[in-house]
Amino acid sequence: MSALDAFRLDGKVALVTGGSRGIGRAIADALRDAGAEVWVTSRTAEGAERAVRGTRLKGATCDVSDAAQVEALFERVGDVDVLVCAAGLSSAGRASEVSPGEMRRMHEIHVLGALACAQRAHASMKARGGGSILLVTSVWGLAGQPGTLPYGAAKAALAHSVKVLALEWARDGVRVNGLAPGFVETAMTAEVGEPVKEKLLSRVPLRRAAEPDEMAGPALLLCSPAGSYVTGHILVADGGERAR
Ligand SMILES: NC(=O)c1ccc[n+]([C@@H]2O[C@H](COP(=O)([O-])OP(=O)(O)OC[C@H]3O[C@@H](n4cnc5c(N)ncnc54)[C@H](OP(=O)(O)O)[C@@H]3O)[C@@H](O)[C@H]2O)c1
């Protein structure tokens, strides 16, 4: 196989939670361009329908924090070879004021939601001789960032999960990796005010935010046979910030 052929996913089925827009959508498009049949999710039927209109993507609804909806999603999609867990949203607030409910909500979406999907995908991948799972964490789960405790703590737990799942599932041929983006221009970060954004980007050596498409290449590497000897790794795509 040539080095470029190793990025192909012909005949494979991929599921991207949170693939209706933003980073998940950019990754879904890349997996589809690499030859996979790709399912994307939204929490609403309208969101799923809008996301796949005029594309070769397939749409499904799922709120990943609801175990019954995750079960129904996998019933609908069937066996998968590639799972990308990109579903998520952020949460801001000072640690002194953070409620247990908000800590729980972030955990339910980012950690329990991704774990439920990963467990379901692992079972089907194991039965088929292997597969690859990519959990989208964040640089804010790798280092502290004031004002992000519920989100950062959940992403840190997700980053830890990458390591444990990779160790436990390697024997089944299932690779598990993480992608830790820095600041990416999406609906999620559109909520960040200009002064805060400017301050955050002033610390980025590349001096700009990323576009969602810039997450697609790193994701394809980890999801495809091009990354066949990579597991338990968290690829940081942050414009160089963590090189400091
Ligand atoms: N943007 C950044 O700078 C950045 C940096 C680091 C990490 N991330 C992570 O990257 C991932 C994607 O974020 P994004 O920036 O691309 O955000 P986005 O454009 O707002 O997209 C978020 C996606 O997640 C879905 N979603 C939200 N809550 C969900 C839930 N409970 N169950 C299922 N799906 C849910 C949304 O679906 P609907 O169609 O239902 O809205 C949408 O598809 C997130 O995990 C985020 O934490 C983002």
CSV table of C-alpha atoms and ligand atoms in Angstrom, one decimal:
chain,number,residue,atom,x,y,z
A,1,MET,CA,0.0,0.0,0.0
A,2,SER,CA,1.4,3.4,-0.9
A,3,ALA,CA,1.6,6.1,1.8
A,4,LEU,CA,-1.3,8.0,0.3
A,5,ASP,CA,-3.5,4.9,-0.2
A,6,ALA,CA,-3.2,4.3,3.6
A,7,PHE,CA,-5.4,7.3,4.1
A,8,ARG,CA,-8.3,5.6,2.1
A,9,LEU,CA,-11.3,4.3,3.9
A,10,ASP,CA,-13.1,2.6,1.0
A,11,GLY,CA,-15.8,0.1,2.1
A,12,LYS,CA,-15.7,1.4,5.7
A,13,VAL,CA,-18.5,2.8,7.8
A,14,ALA,CA,-17.9,5.8,9.9
A,15,LEU,CA,-20.0,7.5,12.5
A,16,VAL,CA,-19.3,11.1,13.6
A,17,THR,CA,-21.3,12.3,16.6
A,18,GLY,CA,-21.7,16.1,16.5
A,19,GLY,CA,-21.0,15.8,12.7
A,20,SER,CA,-23.9,18.2,11.9
A,21,ARG,CA,-21.5,21.2,11.9
A,22,GLY,CA,-18.2,22.6,13.0
A,23,ILE,CA,-15.2,20.3,13.7
A,24,GLY,CA,-17.3,17.1,13.5
A,25,ARG,CA,-18.7,18.1,10.1
A,26,ALA,CA,-15.2,18.9,8.7
A,27,ILE,CA,-14.0,15.5,9.9
A,28,ALA,CA,-17.1,13.8,8.4
A,29,ASP,CA,-16.4,15.4,5.0
A,30,ALA,CA,-12.8,14.2,5.1
A,31,LEU,CA,-13.8,10.6,6.0
A,32,ARG,CA,-16.4,10.7,3.2
A,33,ASP,CA,-13.8,12.0,0.7
A,34,ALA,CA,-11.5,9.1,1.8
A,35,GLY,CA,-14.2,6.7,0.6
A,36,ALA,CA,-16.1,5.8,3.8
A,37,GLU,CA,-19.9,5.7,4.2
A,38,VAL,CA,-20.4,8.4,6.8
A,39,TRP,CA,-23.1,9.0,9.3
A,40,VAL,CA,-23.4,12.3,11.1
A,41,THR,CA,-25.6,13.2,14.1
A,42,SER,CA,-27.5,16.2,15.4
A,43,ARG,CA,-29.8,16.4,18.4
A,44,THR,CA,-32.7,17.3,16.2
A,45,ALA,CA,-34.3,15.8,13.1
A,46,GLU,CA,-34.1,19.2,11.4
A,47,GLY,CA,-30.4,19.6,12.2
A,48,ALA,CA,-29.7,16.1,10.8
A,49,GLU,CA,-31.7,16.7,7.7
A,50,ARG,CA,-30.1,20.1,7.1
A,51,ALA,CA,-26.6,18.7,7.6
A,52,VAL,CA,-26.9,16.0,5.0
A,53,ARG,CA,-29.0,17.8,2.4
A,54,GLY,CA,-27.2,17.7,-1.0
A,55,THR,CA,-24.3,15.6,0.4
A,56,ARG,CA,-23.4,12.0,0.4
A,57,LEU,CA,-23.6,11.9,4.2
A,58,LYS,CA,-26.2,10.1,6.1
A,59,GLY,CA,-28.0,11.7,9.1
A,60,ALA,CA,-29.3,10.5,12.4
A,61,THR,CA,-30.5,12.1,15.6
A,62,CYS,CA,-28.9,11.6,19.0
A,63,ASP,CA,-28.4,13.4,22.2
A,64,VAL,CA,-25.3,11.5,23.4
A,65,SER,CA,-26.1,12.2,27.1
A,66,ASP,CA,-29.2,10.0,26.8
A,67,ALA,CA,-28.1,6.3,26.8
A,68,ALA,CA,-31.4,5.2,25.2
A,69,GLN,CA,-30.7,7.5,22.2
A,70,VAL,CA,-27.2,6.2,21.9
A,71,GLU,CA,-28.5,2.7,21.8
A,72,ALA,CA,-31.1,3.7,19.1
A,73,LEU,CA,-28.4,5.4,17.1
A,74,PHE,CA,-26.3,2.3,16.9
A,75,GLU,CA,-29.3,0.2,16.1
A,76,ARG,CA,-29.9,2.4,13.1
A,77,VAL,CA,-26.4,2.8,11.9
A,78,GLY,CA,-25.3,-0.9,12.5
A,79,ASP,CA,-21.7,-1.9,12.5
A,80,VAL,CA,-19.1,0.8,12.3
A,81,ASP,CA,-15.4,0.7,11.5
A,82,VAL,CA,-14.6,4.3,12.6
A,83,LEU,CA,-16.2,6.3,15.4
A,84,VAL,CA,-15.5,10.0,15.9
A,85,CYS,CA,-16.9,11.5,19.1
A,86,ALA,CA,-17.1,15.3,18.4
A,87,ALA,CA,-20.5,16.0,20.0
A,88,GLY,CA,-20.2,18.7,22.6
A,89,LEU,CA,-20.6,22.2,23.8
A,90,SER,CA,-18.8,24.5,26.2
A,91,SER,CA,-19.6,26.0,29.5
A,92,ALA,CA,-18.1,29.1,31.1
A,93,GLY,CA,-18.1,30.2,34.7
A,94,ARG,CA,-15.9,30.9,37.7
A,95,ALA,CA,-15.0,27.8,39.8
A,96,SER,CA,-16.3,29.5,43.0
A,97,GLU,CA,-19.8,29.7,41.4
A,98,VAL,CA,-19.9,26.4,39.4
A,99,SER,CA,-22.9,24.2,40.4
A,100,PRO,CA,-22.8,20.5,40.8
A,101,GLY,CA,-25.5,20.3,38.1
A,102,GLU,CA,-23.3,22.1,35.5
A,103,MET,CA,-20.3,19.8,36.4
A,104,ARG,CA,-22.6,16.8,35.9
A,105,ARG,CA,-24.1,18.1,32.6
A,106,MET,CA,-20.7,18.6,31.1
A,107,HIS,CA,-19.6,15.1,32.3
A,108,GLU,CA,-22.8,13.5,30.9
A,109,ILE,CA,-22.2,15.0,27.4
A,110,HIS,CA,-18.5,14.8,27.0
A,111,VAL,CA,-17.5,11.8,29.1
A,112,LEU,CA,-20.5,9.5,29.6
A,113,GLY,CA,-21.8,10.3,26.1
A,114,ALA,CA,-18.5,9.5,24.4
A,115,LEU,CA,-18.0,6.4,26.5
A,116,ALA,CA,-21.4,5.0,25.7
A,117,CYS,CA,-20.7,5.5,22.0
A,118,ALA,CA,-17.2,4.1,22.3
A,119,GLN,CA,-18.4,1.0,24.2
A,120,ARG,CA,-21.0,0.3,21.6
A,121,ALA,CA,-18.6,0.8,18.7
A,122,HIS,CA,-15.9,-1.3,20.4
A,123,ALA,CA,-18.3,-4.3,20.6
A,124,SER,CA,-19.0,-4.1,16.9
A,125,MET,CA,-15.3,-3.4,16.0
A,126,LYS,CA,-14.1,-6.3,18.1
A,127,ALA,CA,-16.5,-8.7,16.4
A,128,ARG,CA,-15.2,-7.5,13.0
A,129,GLY,CA,-11.5,-7.7,13.9
A,130,GLY,CA,-10.8,-4.1,14.6
A,131,GLY,CA,-11.5,-0.4,14.1
A,132,SER,CA,-10.5,3.0,15.2
A,133,ILE,CA,-12.1,5.5,17.6
A,134,LEU,CA,-11.3,9.2,17.9
A,135,LEU,CA,-12.4,11.2,20.9
A,136,VAL,CA,-12.3,15.0,20.4
A,137,THR,CA,-11.0,16.5,23.6
A,138,SER,CA,-9.5,20.0,24.0
A,139,VAL,CA,-6.3,21.8,25.0
A,140,TRP,CA,-8.4,23.0,27.9
A,141,GLY,CA,-8.6,19.4,29.1
A,142,LEU,CA,-4.8,19.1,29.0
A,143,ALA,CA,-3.9,22.3,30.9
A,144,GLY,CA,-5.9,24.6,33.2
A,145,GLN,CA,-7.8,27.6,31.8
A,146,PRO,CA,-9.5,29.9,34.2
A,147,GLY,CA,-13.3,30.0,33.8
A,148,THR,CA,-13.7,26.6,32.2
A,149,LEU,CA,-13.9,24.2,35.1
A,150,PRO,CA,-16.9,22.1,34.1
A,151,TYR,CA,-15.8,21.9,30.4
A,152,GLY,CA,-12.1,21.4,31.1
A,153,ALA,CA,-12.6,18.8,33.8
A,154,ALA,CA,-14.9,16.8,31.4
A,155,LYS,CA,-12.4,17.1,28.6
A,156,ALA,CA,-9.5,16.0,31.0
A,157,ALA,CA,-11.5,12.9,31.9
A,158,LEU,CA,-12.1,12.3,28.2
A,159,ALA,CA,-8.3,12.6,27.5
A,160,HIS,CA,-7.6,10.1,30.3
A,161,SER,CA,-10.3,7.8,28.9
A,162,VAL,CA,-8.3,7.7,25.6
A,163,LYS,CA,-5.3,6.2,27.4
A,164,VAL,CA,-7.3,3.5,29.3
A,165,LEU,CA,-9.5,2.5,26.4
A,166,ALA,CA,-6.4,2.3,24.1
A,167,LEU,CA,-4.7,0.0,26.5
A,168,GLU,CA,-7.7,-2.2,27.2
A,169,TRP,CA,-8.9,-2.5,23.6
A,170,ALA,CA,-5.6,-2.8,21.7
A,171,ARG,CA,-5.8,-6.6,21.9
A,172,ASP,CA,-9.1,-6.4,20.0
A,173,GLY,CA,-7.5,-4.5,17.2
A,174,VAL,CA,-9.3,-1.3,18.2
A,175,ARG,CA,-7.2,1.8,18.3
A,176,VAL,CA,-8.3,4.8,20.4
A,177,ASN,CA,-6.8,8.2,20.0
A,178,GLY,CA,-7.7,11.8,20.9
A,179,LEU,CA,-7.6,15.1,19.1
A,180,ALA,CA,-7.1,18.2,21.2
A,181,PRO,CA,-7.9,21.3,19.2
A,182,GLY,CA,-6.9,24.8,20.3
A,183,PHE,CA,-9.2,27.7,19.3
A,184,VAL,CA,-11.3,26.7,16.2
A,185,GLU,CA,-13.8,29.1,14.5
A,186,THR,CA,-17.1,27.4,15.0
A,187,ALA,CA,-20.6,28.1,16.4
A,188,MET,CA,-19.2,27.1,19.8
A,189,THR,CA,-16.4,29.7,19.9
A,190,ALA,CA,-18.6,32.4,18.3
A,191,GLU,CA,-19.9,32.9,21.8
A,192,VAL,CA,-16.5,34.1,23.0
A,193,GLY,CA,-16.2,37.9,23.1
A,194,GLU,CA,-13.6,39.7,21.0
A,195,PRO,CA,-11.4,40.9,23.8
A,196,VAL,CA,-11.2,37.3,25.3
A,197,LYS,CA,-10.6,35.9,21.9
A,198,GLU,CA,-7.8,38.4,21.2
A,199,LYS,CA,-6.2,37.5,24.5
A,200,LEU,CA,-6.4,33.8,23.8
A,201,LEU,CA,-5.0,34.1,20.3
A,202,SER,CA,-2.1,36.4,21.4
A,203,ARG,CA,-0.7,33.3,23.1
A,204,VAL,CA,-0.9,31.2,19.9
A,205,PRO,CA,2.5,31.1,18.0
A,206,LEU,CA,0.6,30.9,14.6
A,207,ARG,CA,-1.3,34.1,15.7
A,208,ARG,CA,-4.7,33.0,14.5
A,209,ALA,CA,-7.6,30.7,15.2
A,210,ALA,CA,-8.0,27.4,13.2
A,211,GLU,CA,-10.7,26.8,10.6
A,212,PRO,CA,-12.7,23.5,11.2
A,213,ASP,CA,-11.1,22.0,8.1
A,214,GLU,CA,-7.7,22.2,9.7
A,215,MET,CA,-8.9,19.5,12.2
A,216,ALA,CA,-9.8,17.1,9.3
A,217,GLY,CA,-6.2,16.1,8.3
A,218,PRO,CA,-5.1,15.2,11.8
A,219,ALA,CA,-8.3,13.3,12.3
A,220,LEU,CA,-8.0,11.3,9.1
A,221,LEU,CA,-4.5,10.3,10.0
A,222,LEU,CA,-5.7,8.9,13.3
A,223,CYS,CA,-8.8,7.2,11.9
A,224,SER,CA,-7.3,5.6,8.8
A,225,PRO,CA,-4.7,2.8,8.2
A,226,ALA,CA,-2.2,5.7,7.9
A,227,GLY,CA,-2.3,5.7,11.7
A,228,SER,CA,-2.3,1.9,12.1
A,229,TYR,CA,0.5,1.9,14.7
A,230,VAL,CA,-0.8,4.9,16.6
A,231,THR,CA,-3.0,4.3,19.6
A,232,GLY,CA,-3.4,6.0,23.0
A,233,HIS,CA,-2.1,9.2,21.5
A,234,ILE,CA,-3.6,12.7,21.9
A,235,LEU,CA,-2.8,14.8,18.9
A,236,VAL,CA,-2.6,18.5,19.8
A,237,ALA,CA,-3.7,20.9,17.0
A,238,ASP,CA,-3.3,24.3,18.7
A,239,GLY,CA,-1.2,26.5,16.4
A,240,GLY,CA,1.9,25.7,18.6
A,241,GLU,CA,0.6,27.0,22.0
A,242,ARG,CA,1.6,23.9,23.9
A,243,ALA,CA,5.1,24.1,22.5
A,244,ARG,CA,5.8,26.8,25.0
B,1,LIG,N1,-14.3,25.1,18.6
B,1,LIG,C1,-13.2,24.9,19.4
B,1,LIG,O1,-12.4,25.8,19.5
B,1,LIG,C2,-13.0,23.6,20.1
B,1,LIG,C3,-11.7,23.4,20.7
B,1,LIG,C4,-11.5,22.3,21.4
B,1,LIG,C5,-12.4,21.2,21.4
B,1,LIG,N2,-13.6,21.4,20.7
B,1,LIG,C6,-14.5,20.3,20.8
B,1,LIG,O2,-14.9,20.0,19.4
B,1,LIG,C7,-16.2,19.4,19.4
B,1,LIG,C8,-17.0,20.1,18.3
B,1,LIG,O3,-17.1,21.4,18.7
B,1,LIG,P1,-17.4,22.6,17.6
B,1,LIG,O4,-16.5,23.7,18.0
B,1,LIG,O5,-17.3,22.0,16.3
B,1,LIG,O6,-18.9,23.0,18.0
B,1,LIG,P2,-20.2,23.2,17.2
B,1,LIG,O7,-19.9,23.8,15.8
B,1,LIG,O8,-21.1,24.0,18.1
B,1,LIG,O9,-20.8,21.8,16.9
B,1,LIG,C9,-21.2,21.0,18.1
B,1,LIG,C10,-21.8,19.7,17.6
B,1,LIG,O10,-22.1,18.9,18.8
B,1,LIG,C11,-23.4,18.6,18.7
B,1,LIG,N3,-23.9,18.4,20.1
B,1,LIG,C12,-23.9,19.3,21.1
B,1,LIG,N4,-24.4,18.8,22.3
B,1,LIG,C13,-24.7,17.5,22.0
B,1,LIG,C14,-25.3,16.4,22.7
B,1,LIG,N5,-25.6,16.6,24.0
B,1,LIG,N6,-25.5,15.3,22.1
B,1,LIG,C15,-25.2,15.1,20.7
B,1,LIG,N7,-24.6,16.1,20.0
B,1,LIG,C16,-24.4,17.3,20.6
B,1,LIG,C17,-24.1,19.6,17.9
B,1,LIG,O11,-25.3,19.1,17.4
B,1,LIG,P3,-26.7,19.9,17.1
B,1,LIG,O12,-26.8,19.8,15.6
B,1,LIG,O13,-27.7,19.2,17.8
B,1,LIG,O14,-26.5,21.3,17.6
B,1,LIG,C18,-23.1,19.9,16.9
B,1,LIG,O15,-23.1,18.8,15.9
B,1,LIG,C19,-16.7,19.5,20.8
B,1,LIG,O16,-16.6,18.3,21.5
B,1,LIG,C20,-15.9,20.6,21.4
B,1,LIG,O17,-15.8,20.5,22.8
B,1,LIG,C21,-13.9,22.6,20.1
